[in-house]
Amino acid sequence: MKHIATGLLLGLFFLLGCKEEKSTSIEKEEEKRTREFVHPSEDKSSYKNAPEALKIWVNARAGTGDAVHWIAEGGVYEYPSGKKLFGMIGFDSSTIIWPDTPEGKITHLTRKTFAYTDVETGEVITEYNGKVVAPIAYPYQMITYRLENNRIYGDVEQGVGDRVQLIEAKEGIPYRKMGNTFIFNAAVFLDFPLPSGNQYQAWENYDFFIHPEGSVEEPHQMSWQRYGQLPKWAGSGPAIIQLYSWRVESHDEFPKQLLTWAKEVKPQWLNPPKDVAEVRSLQKGEAGDGWGR
């Protein structure tokens, strides 16, 4: 027994030593990557003067200039039974604009689209009980960021025509570190009138986990939940939507089914809006299902 206990202790010390060595190796690798990487906006005073936490959030969420994509998979669950009604797949495509001056707004341009899938086959559905099922599709969202009182604030501009609206961030996104990982949490409580006269009410929660580059295979991760009413085509009553998401840098990294569907049905969504001018043009178009029509 003494030999067994000694062996276990030695094994434990060995594992702890390996863990410490691995952690040190990851930190060194991250430092090396940071030294080698030159941010495209590093010469802009807005980037130079931005707090480190804001840089980490913006770089992770919207990239450094080239388009990045957040892939999502998950499902829709009946509440309170928990029965899975539909699957979901989707993505957003994003880019960032760092202003030339410190007082300018850091602007995140994005499009996002999500489709419902059959629980059994996993195929995208376009009809359910004789009703048309359209993808959720936002032709754009324009988000401006700032950091105040250790919270990230993102004001969202969306909609078209007389329904263009600015959803101002009131609570902000708190963040904290768990080891080397940054955790950003955004809880959104939605309550606003629709053109039909009904009130749109829902709760959404976003948890972003931003790991050091090289520490895990997917350093940018997100979990999202929503409590609200089922889409009209699906029936009535409350439902829970749960999605998990990760970031990719190119279309080559998309899941095959998602990329095929996007190319056939939503090709414009494979790239973010080019600039603010494109957003202003889109604001003159027609509203999409993502805006509560």
mmCIF file of C-alpha atoms in Angstrom:
data_model
loop_
_atom_site.group_PDB
_atom_site.id
_atom_site.type_symbol
_atom_site.label_atom_id
_atom_site.label_comp_id
_atom_site.label_asym_id
_atom_site.label_seq_id
_atom_site.Cartn_x
_atom_site.Cartn_y
_atom_site.Cartn_z
ATOM 1 C CA MET A 1 0.000 0.000 0.000
ATOM 2 C CA LYS A 2 2.881 2.317 0.814
ATOM 3 C CA HIS A 3 4.365 1.751 -2.655
ATOM 4 C CA ILE A 4 0.950 2.374 -4.266
ATOM 5 C CA ALA A 5 0.479 5.633 -2.331
ATOM 6 C CA THR A 6 3.979 6.759 -3.258
ATOM 7 C CA GLY A 7 3.317 5.925 -6.900
ATOM 8 C CA LEU A 8 0.056 7.902 -6.853
ATOM 9 C CA LEU A 9 1.787 10.912 -5.306
ATOM 10 C CA LEU A 10 4.585 10.771 -7.856
ATOM 11 C CA GLY A 11 1.994 10.497 -10.611
ATOM 12 C CA LEU A 12 0.134 13.500 -9.197
ATOM 13 C CA PHE A 13 3.322 15.563 -8.988
ATOM 14 C CA PHE A 14 4.155 14.546 -12.561
ATOM 15 C CA LEU A 15 0.708 15.619 -13.816
ATOM 16 C CA LEU A 16 0.886 18.905 -11.941
ATOM 17 C CA GLY A 17 4.364 19.500 -13.326
ATOM 18 C CA CYS A 18 3.146 18.786 -16.854
ATOM 19 C CA LYS A 19 0.165 21.090 -16.328
ATOM 20 C CA GLU A 20 2.417 23.907 -15.109
ATOM 21 C CA GLU A 21 4.854 23.323 -17.958
ATOM 22 C CA LYS A 22 1.998 23.309 -20.503
ATOM 23 C CA SER A 23 0.518 26.507 -19.043
ATOM 24 C CA THR A 24 3.916 28.219 -19.217
ATOM 25 C CA SER A 25 4.359 27.004 -22.785
ATOM 26 C CA ILE A 26 0.928 28.396 -23.775
ATOM 27 C CA GLU A 27 1.705 31.766 -22.192
ATOM 28 C CA LYS A 28 5.055 31.951 -23.998
ATOM 29 C CA GLU A 29 3.439 31.003 -27.290
ATOM 30 C CA GLU A 30 0.775 33.668 -26.790
ATOM 31 C CA GLU A 31 3.454 36.288 -26.054
ATOM 32 C CA LYS A 32 5.295 35.243 -29.226
ATOM 33 C CA ARG A 33 2.123 35.503 -31.312
ATOM 34 C CA THR A 34 1.368 38.921 -29.845
ATOM 35 C CA ARG A 35 4.854 40.183 -30.685
ATOM 36 C CA GLU A 36 4.687 38.850 -34.239
ATOM 37 C CA PHE A 37 1.157 40.038 -35.016
ATOM 38 C CA VAL A 38 0.765 43.613 -36.214
ATOM 39 C CA HIS A 39 -2.809 44.886 -35.828
ATOM 40 C CA PRO A 40 -3.987 46.679 -39.000
ATOM 41 C CA SER A 41 -5.242 49.625 -36.888
ATOM 42 C CA GLU A 42 -2.353 49.866 -34.443
ATOM 43 C CA ASP A 43 -1.315 53.271 -35.814
ATOM 44 C CA LYS A 44 -4.783 54.735 -35.243
ATOM 45 C CA SER A 45 -5.085 56.705 -32.045
ATOM 46 C CA SER A 46 -8.483 55.115 -31.316
ATOM 47 C CA TYR A 47 -6.822 51.695 -31.120
ATOM 48 C CA LYS A 48 -3.759 52.907 -29.248
ATOM 49 C CA ASN A 49 -5.915 54.573 -26.584
ATOM 50 C CA ALA A 50 -8.479 51.776 -26.236
ATOM 51 C CA PRO A 51 -8.460 49.828 -22.935
ATOM 52 C CA GLU A 52 -7.048 46.318 -23.253
ATOM 53 C CA ALA A 53 -10.353 44.610 -22.397
ATOM 54 C CA LEU A 54 -12.111 46.534 -25.160
ATOM 55 C CA LYS A 55 -9.450 45.511 -27.673
ATOM 56 C CA ILE A 56 -9.766 41.864 -26.647
ATOM 57 C CA TRP A 57 -13.554 41.963 -27.007
ATOM 58 C CA VAL A 58 -13.592 43.748 -30.365
ATOM 59 C CA ASN A 59 -10.767 41.683 -31.870
ATOM 60 C CA ALA A 60 -12.480 38.456 -30.814
ATOM 61 C CA ARG A 61 -16.033 39.361 -31.732
ATOM 62 C CA ALA A 62 -15.471 41.203 -35.017
ATOM 63 C CA GLY A 63 -11.895 40.450 -36.055
ATOM 64 C CA THR A 64 -9.165 42.906 -36.938
ATOM 65 C CA GLY A 65 -10.363 44.010 -40.373
ATOM 66 C CA ASP A 66 -10.779 40.932 -42.534
ATOM 67 C CA ALA A 67 -14.158 39.216 -42.337
ATOM 68 C CA VAL A 68 -14.717 36.635 -39.603
ATOM 69 C CA HIS A 69 -17.689 34.305 -39.173
ATOM 70 C CA TRP A 70 -19.411 32.882 -36.104
ATOM 71 C CA ILE A 71 -20.942 29.469 -36.838
ATOM 72 C CA ALA A 72 -23.954 28.387 -34.766
ATOM 73 C CA GLU A 73 -25.729 25.095 -34.142
ATOM 74 C CA GLY A 74 -28.485 24.257 -31.686
ATOM 75 C CA GLY A 75 -32.193 23.722 -31.269
ATOM 76 C CA VAL A 76 -35.668 24.970 -30.337
ATOM 77 C CA TYR A 77 -37.317 23.408 -27.282
ATOM 78 C CA GLU A 78 -40.925 23.496 -26.151
ATOM 79 C CA TYR A 79 -41.374 25.110 -22.743
ATOM 80 C CA PRO A 80 -41.874 23.806 -20.112
ATOM 81 C CA SER A 81 -41.838 20.207 -21.441
ATOM 82 C CA GLY A 82 -38.309 20.456 -22.908
ATOM 83 C CA LYS A 83 -39.330 18.579 -26.074
ATOM 84 C CA LYS A 84 -37.016 19.398 -28.976
ATOM 85 C CA LEU A 85 -39.115 20.820 -31.802
ATOM 86 C CA PHE A 86 -36.515 21.896 -34.364
ATOM 87 C CA GLY A 87 -32.796 22.110 -34.900
ATOM 88 C CA MET A 88 -31.094 25.332 -35.947
ATOM 89 C CA ILE A 89 -28.014 26.235 -37.962
ATOM 90 C CA GLY A 90 -26.696 29.633 -38.939
ATOM 91 C CA PHE A 91 -23.875 32.133 -38.863
ATOM 92 C CA ASP A 92 -22.942 35.779 -38.826
ATOM 93 C CA SER A 93 -20.295 37.518 -40.896
ATOM 94 C CA SER A 94 -18.523 40.463 -39.277
ATOM 95 C CA THR A 95 -15.899 43.129 -39.759
ATOM 96 C CA ILE A 96 -14.727 46.115 -37.708
ATOM 97 C CA ILE A 97 -13.899 49.756 -38.366
ATOM 98 C CA TRP A 98 -11.548 51.493 -35.940
ATOM 99 C CA PRO A 99 -11.926 55.281 -36.326
ATOM 100 C CA ASP A 100 -8.971 57.532 -37.073
ATOM 101 C CA THR A 101 -9.553 59.690 -33.984
ATOM 102 C CA PRO A 102 -9.965 58.721 -30.304
ATOM 103 C CA GLU A 103 -13.425 60.294 -30.113
ATOM 104 C CA GLY A 104 -14.701 58.329 -33.125
ATOM 105 C CA LYS A 105 -16.945 55.287 -32.758
ATOM 106 C CA ILE A 106 -15.615 51.737 -33.015
ATOM 107 C CA THR A 107 -18.057 50.280 -35.539
ATOM 108 C CA HIS A 108 -18.915 46.599 -35.918
ATOM 109 C CA LEU A 109 -20.701 45.704 -39.191
ATOM 110 C CA THR A 110 -22.406 42.335 -39.358
ATOM 111 C CA ARG A 111 -25.041 40.225 -41.093
ATOM 112 C CA LYS A 112 -26.582 37.105 -39.583
ATOM 113 C CA THR A 113 -28.934 34.387 -40.740
ATOM 114 C CA PHE A 114 -30.318 31.201 -39.189
ATOM 115 C CA ALA A 115 -32.377 28.335 -40.589
ATOM 116 C CA TYR A 116 -34.581 25.776 -38.859
ATOM 117 C CA THR A 117 -33.881 22.088 -39.413
ATOM 118 C CA ASP A 118 -35.814 18.849 -39.048
ATOM 119 C CA VAL A 119 -35.106 17.113 -35.742
ATOM 120 C CA GLU A 120 -34.875 13.664 -37.347
ATOM 121 C CA THR A 121 -33.100 14.337 -40.654
ATOM 122 C CA GLY A 122 -31.168 17.524 -39.869
ATOM 123 C CA GLU A 123 -32.267 19.003 -43.208
ATOM 124 C CA VAL A 124 -33.280 22.666 -43.486
ATOM 125 C CA ILE A 125 -37.069 22.985 -43.473
ATOM 126 C CA THR A 126 -38.964 25.422 -45.692
ATOM 127 C CA GLU A 127 -42.490 24.289 -44.775
ATOM 128 C CA TYR A 128 -44.185 23.151 -41.573
ATOM 129 C CA ASN A 129 -47.820 22.071 -41.253
ATOM 130 C CA GLY A 130 -48.606 23.790 -44.533
ATOM 131 C CA LYS A 131 -46.969 27.079 -43.529
ATOM 132 C CA VAL A 132 -43.886 28.663 -45.103
ATOM 133 C CA VAL A 133 -40.761 28.606 -42.921
ATOM 134 C CA ALA A 134 -38.400 31.445 -43.809
ATOM 135 C CA PRO A 135 -34.870 31.799 -42.398
ATOM 136 C CA ILE A 136 -34.177 34.494 -39.832
ATOM 137 C CA ALA A 137 -32.120 37.026 -41.753
ATOM 138 C CA TYR A 138 -30.683 40.380 -40.752
ATOM 139 C CA PRO A 139 -29.236 42.151 -43.819
ATOM 140 C CA TYR A 140 -27.154 44.195 -41.402
ATOM 141 C CA GLN A 141 -26.612 45.254 -37.841
ATOM 142 C CA MET A 142 -24.327 48.159 -37.022
ATOM 143 C CA ILE A 143 -22.932 48.123 -33.492
ATOM 144 C CA THR A 144 -20.807 50.829 -31.903
ATOM 145 C CA TYR A 145 -18.684 49.964 -28.863
ATOM 146 C CA ARG A 146 -17.292 51.764 -25.871
ATOM 147 C CA LEU A 147 -15.988 50.765 -22.438
ATOM 148 C CA GLU A 148 -17.299 52.472 -19.325
ATOM 149 C CA ASN A 149 -17.099 51.416 -15.671
ATOM 150 C CA ASN A 150 -15.471 48.091 -16.617
ATOM 151 C CA ARG A 151 -18.320 47.145 -18.941
ATOM 152 C CA ILE A 152 -18.522 46.911 -22.727
ATOM 153 C CA TYR A 153 -21.401 48.908 -24.196
ATOM 154 C CA GLY A 154 -22.666 48.122 -27.695
ATOM 155 C CA ASP A 155 -25.404 50.301 -29.211
ATOM 156 C CA VAL A 156 -27.180 48.430 -32.035
ATOM 157 C CA GLU A 157 -28.649 50.116 -35.121
ATOM 158 C CA GLN A 158 -30.952 47.944 -37.221
ATOM 159 C CA GLY A 159 -34.151 47.964 -39.288
ATOM 160 C CA VAL A 160 -35.248 49.614 -42.504
ATOM 161 C CA GLY A 161 -37.385 52.530 -43.631
ATOM 162 C CA ASP A 162 -39.446 54.051 -40.846
ATOM 163 C CA ARG A 163 -38.475 51.106 -38.633
ATOM 164 C CA VAL A 164 -34.783 51.936 -38.352
ATOM 165 C CA GLN A 165 -34.081 51.902 -34.640
ATOM 166 C CA LEU A 166 -31.168 52.395 -32.299
ATOM 167 C CA ILE A 167 -31.171 49.996 -29.362
ATOM 168 C CA GLU A 168 -28.974 51.713 -26.816
ATOM 169 C CA ALA A 169 -27.034 49.541 -24.392
ATOM 170 C CA LYS A 170 -28.169 50.347 -20.866
ATOM 171 C CA GLU A 171 -26.608 47.667 -18.687
ATOM 172 C CA GLY A 172 -23.396 46.935 -20.570
ATOM 173 C CA ILE A 173 -21.493 43.652 -20.883
ATOM 174 C CA PRO A 174 -19.596 42.690 -17.728
ATOM 175 C CA TYR A 175 -16.465 40.637 -18.107
ATOM 176 C CA ARG A 176 -14.019 38.739 -15.944
ATOM 177 C CA LYS A 177 -11.055 36.428 -16.284
ATOM 178 C CA MET A 178 -11.078 32.755 -15.359
ATOM 179 C CA GLY A 179 -7.462 31.707 -15.569
ATOM 180 C CA ASN A 180 -6.306 32.903 -19.005
ATOM 181 C CA THR A 181 -9.841 33.001 -20.404
ATOM 182 C CA PHE A 182 -11.951 36.153 -20.726
ATOM 183 C CA ILE A 183 -15.689 35.655 -20.150
ATOM 184 C CA PHE A 184 -18.035 38.312 -21.511
ATOM 185 C CA ASN A 185 -21.720 38.052 -20.540
ATOM 186 C CA ALA A 186 -24.561 39.921 -22.251
ATOM 187 C CA ALA A 187 -28.122 39.510 -21.003
ATOM 188 C CA VAL A 188 -30.716 41.228 -23.218
ATOM 189 C CA PHE A 189 -34.277 41.945 -22.091
ATOM 190 C CA LEU A 190 -36.412 42.842 -25.118
ATOM 191 C CA ASP A 191 -39.756 44.610 -24.819
ATOM 192 C CA PHE A 192 -40.997 46.789 -27.684
ATOM 193 C CA PRO A 193 -44.161 47.265 -29.805
ATOM 194 C CA LEU A 194 -44.630 45.664 -33.237
ATOM 195 C CA PRO A 195 -46.480 47.186 -36.214
ATOM 196 C CA SER A 196 -49.264 44.631 -35.596
ATOM 197 C CA GLY A 197 -49.961 46.233 -32.226
ATOM 198 C CA ASN A 198 -48.536 43.291 -30.297
ATOM 199 C CA GLN A 199 -45.665 43.610 -27.884
ATOM 200 C CA TYR A 200 -42.397 41.792 -28.639
ATOM 201 C CA GLN A 201 -41.000 40.341 -25.433
ATOM 202 C CA ALA A 202 -38.060 37.979 -25.039
ATOM 203 C CA TRP A 203 -34.966 37.313 -22.950
ATOM 204 C CA GLU A 204 -31.644 36.460 -24.555
ATOM 205 C CA ASN A 205 -28.325 35.628 -22.924
ATOM 206 C CA TYR A 206 -24.891 35.530 -24.547
ATOM 207 C CA ASP A 207 -21.799 34.040 -22.889
ATOM 208 C CA PHE A 208 -18.576 34.531 -24.855
ATOM 209 C CA PHE A 209 -15.457 32.586 -23.862
ATOM 210 C CA ILE A 210 -12.281 34.074 -25.329
ATOM 211 C CA HIS A 211 -9.268 31.835 -24.806
ATOM 212 C CA PRO A 212 -5.615 32.687 -25.559
ATOM 213 C CA GLU A 213 -4.646 31.822 -29.137
ATOM 214 C CA GLY A 214 -3.098 28.369 -29.289
ATOM 215 C CA SER A 215 -4.460 27.202 -25.919
ATOM 216 C CA VAL A 216 -7.459 25.365 -27.387
ATOM 217 C CA GLU A 217 -8.515 24.349 -30.881
ATOM 218 C CA GLU A 218 -11.406 26.856 -30.909
ATOM 219 C CA PRO A 219 -10.276 29.964 -28.953
ATOM 220 C CA HIS A 220 -13.477 31.928 -29.676
ATOM 221 C CA GLN A 221 -16.615 30.303 -28.259
ATOM 222 C CA MET A 222 -20.119 31.429 -27.411
ATOM 223 C CA SER A 223 -23.266 29.972 -25.819
ATOM 224 C CA TRP A 224 -26.640 31.642 -26.439
ATOM 225 C CA GLN A 225 -30.081 31.088 -24.951
ATOM 226 C CA ARG A 226 -33.428 32.721 -25.680
ATOM 227 C CA TYR A 227 -36.782 32.561 -23.922
ATOM 228 C CA GLY A 228 -39.730 33.900 -25.907
ATOM 229 C CA GLN A 229 -42.680 32.949 -28.077
ATOM 230 C CA LEU A 230 -42.476 30.373 -30.845
ATOM 231 C CA PRO A 231 -42.424 31.757 -34.395
ATOM 232 C CA LYS A 232 -45.993 32.025 -35.713
ATOM 233 C CA TRP A 233 -45.569 29.229 -38.247
ATOM 234 C CA ALA A 234 -44.568 26.830 -35.447
ATOM 235 C CA GLY A 235 -47.682 27.321 -33.309
ATOM 236 C CA SER A 236 -48.156 29.185 -30.056
ATOM 237 C CA GLY A 237 -46.605 29.197 -26.632
ATOM 238 C CA PRO A 238 -43.187 29.863 -25.139
ATOM 239 C CA ALA A 239 -39.982 28.160 -26.215
ATOM 240 C CA ILE A 240 -36.298 28.016 -25.406
ATOM 241 C CA ILE A 241 -33.683 28.375 -28.147
ATOM 242 C CA GLN A 242 -30.153 27.247 -27.349
ATOM 243 C CA LEU A 243 -27.190 27.719 -29.671
ATOM 244 C CA TYR A 244 -23.484 27.108 -29.297
ATOM 245 C CA SER A 245 -21.149 29.015 -31.569
ATOM 246 C CA TRP A 246 -17.512 29.298 -32.602
ATOM 247 C CA ARG A 247 -15.527 31.562 -34.887
ATOM 248 C CA VAL A 248 -13.958 30.678 -38.229
ATOM 249 C CA GLU A 249 -11.760 32.807 -40.451
ATOM 250 C CA SER A 250 -12.901 31.658 -43.891
ATOM 251 C CA HIS A 251 -15.691 29.929 -45.798
ATOM 252 C CA ASP A 252 -13.471 26.851 -46.088
ATOM 253 C CA GLU A 253 -13.995 26.269 -42.360
ATOM 254 C CA PHE A 254 -17.812 26.265 -42.552
ATOM 255 C CA PRO A 255 -19.649 22.983 -41.923
ATOM 256 C CA LYS A 256 -20.436 21.539 -45.352
ATOM 257 C CA GLN A 257 -24.226 21.589 -44.947
ATOM 258 C CA LEU A 258 -24.249 25.196 -43.745
ATOM 259 C CA LEU A 259 -22.002 26.451 -46.548
ATOM 260 C CA THR A 260 -24.064 24.663 -49.213
ATOM 261 C CA TRP A 261 -27.283 26.143 -47.834
ATOM 262 C CA ALA A 262 -25.780 29.650 -47.581
ATOM 263 C CA LYS A 263 -24.476 29.596 -51.159
ATOM 264 C CA GLU A 264 -27.868 28.500 -52.467
ATOM 265 C CA VAL A 265 -30.184 30.580 -50.290
ATOM 266 C CA LYS A 266 -28.264 33.393 -48.540
ATOM 267 C CA PRO A 267 -25.062 34.118 -50.529
ATOM 268 C CA GLN A 268 -24.994 37.807 -49.538
ATOM 269 C CA TRP A 269 -24.686 36.784 -45.879
ATOM 270 C CA LEU A 270 -21.352 35.095 -46.497
ATOM 271 C CA ASN A 271 -19.741 38.536 -46.276
ATOM 272 C CA PRO A 272 -20.374 41.445 -43.892
ATOM 273 C CA PRO A 273 -21.453 44.896 -45.096
ATOM 274 C CA LYS A 274 -18.501 46.578 -46.776
ATOM 275 C CA ASP A 275 -18.858 49.930 -45.045
ATOM 276 C CA VAL A 276 -21.307 52.326 -43.383
ATOM 277 C CA ALA A 277 -22.425 53.575 -46.805
ATOM 278 C CA GLU A 278 -23.710 50.087 -47.630
ATOM 279 C CA VAL A 279 -25.619 50.024 -44.336
ATOM 280 C CA ARG A 280 -27.293 53.346 -45.151
ATOM 281 C CA SER A 281 -28.342 51.909 -48.507
ATOM 282 C CA LEU A 282 -29.742 48.763 -46.885
ATOM 283 C CA GLN A 283 -31.780 50.902 -44.505
ATOM 284 C CA LYS A 284 -33.870 51.977 -47.470
ATOM 285 C CA GLY A 285 -34.876 48.400 -48.296
ATOM 286 C CA GLU A 286 -37.629 46.115 -47.005
ATOM 287 C CA ALA A 287 -37.768 44.625 -43.513
ATOM 288 C CA GLY A 288 -36.755 41.002 -43.043
ATOM 289 C CA ASP A 289 -38.184 38.316 -40.789
ATOM 290 C CA GLY A 290 -35.447 38.980 -38.259
ATOM 291 C CA TRP A 291 -37.009 42.333 -37.487
ATOM 292 C CA GLY A 292 -40.350 41.011 -36.317
ATOM 293 C CA ARG A 293 -42.557 41.302 -39.379
#
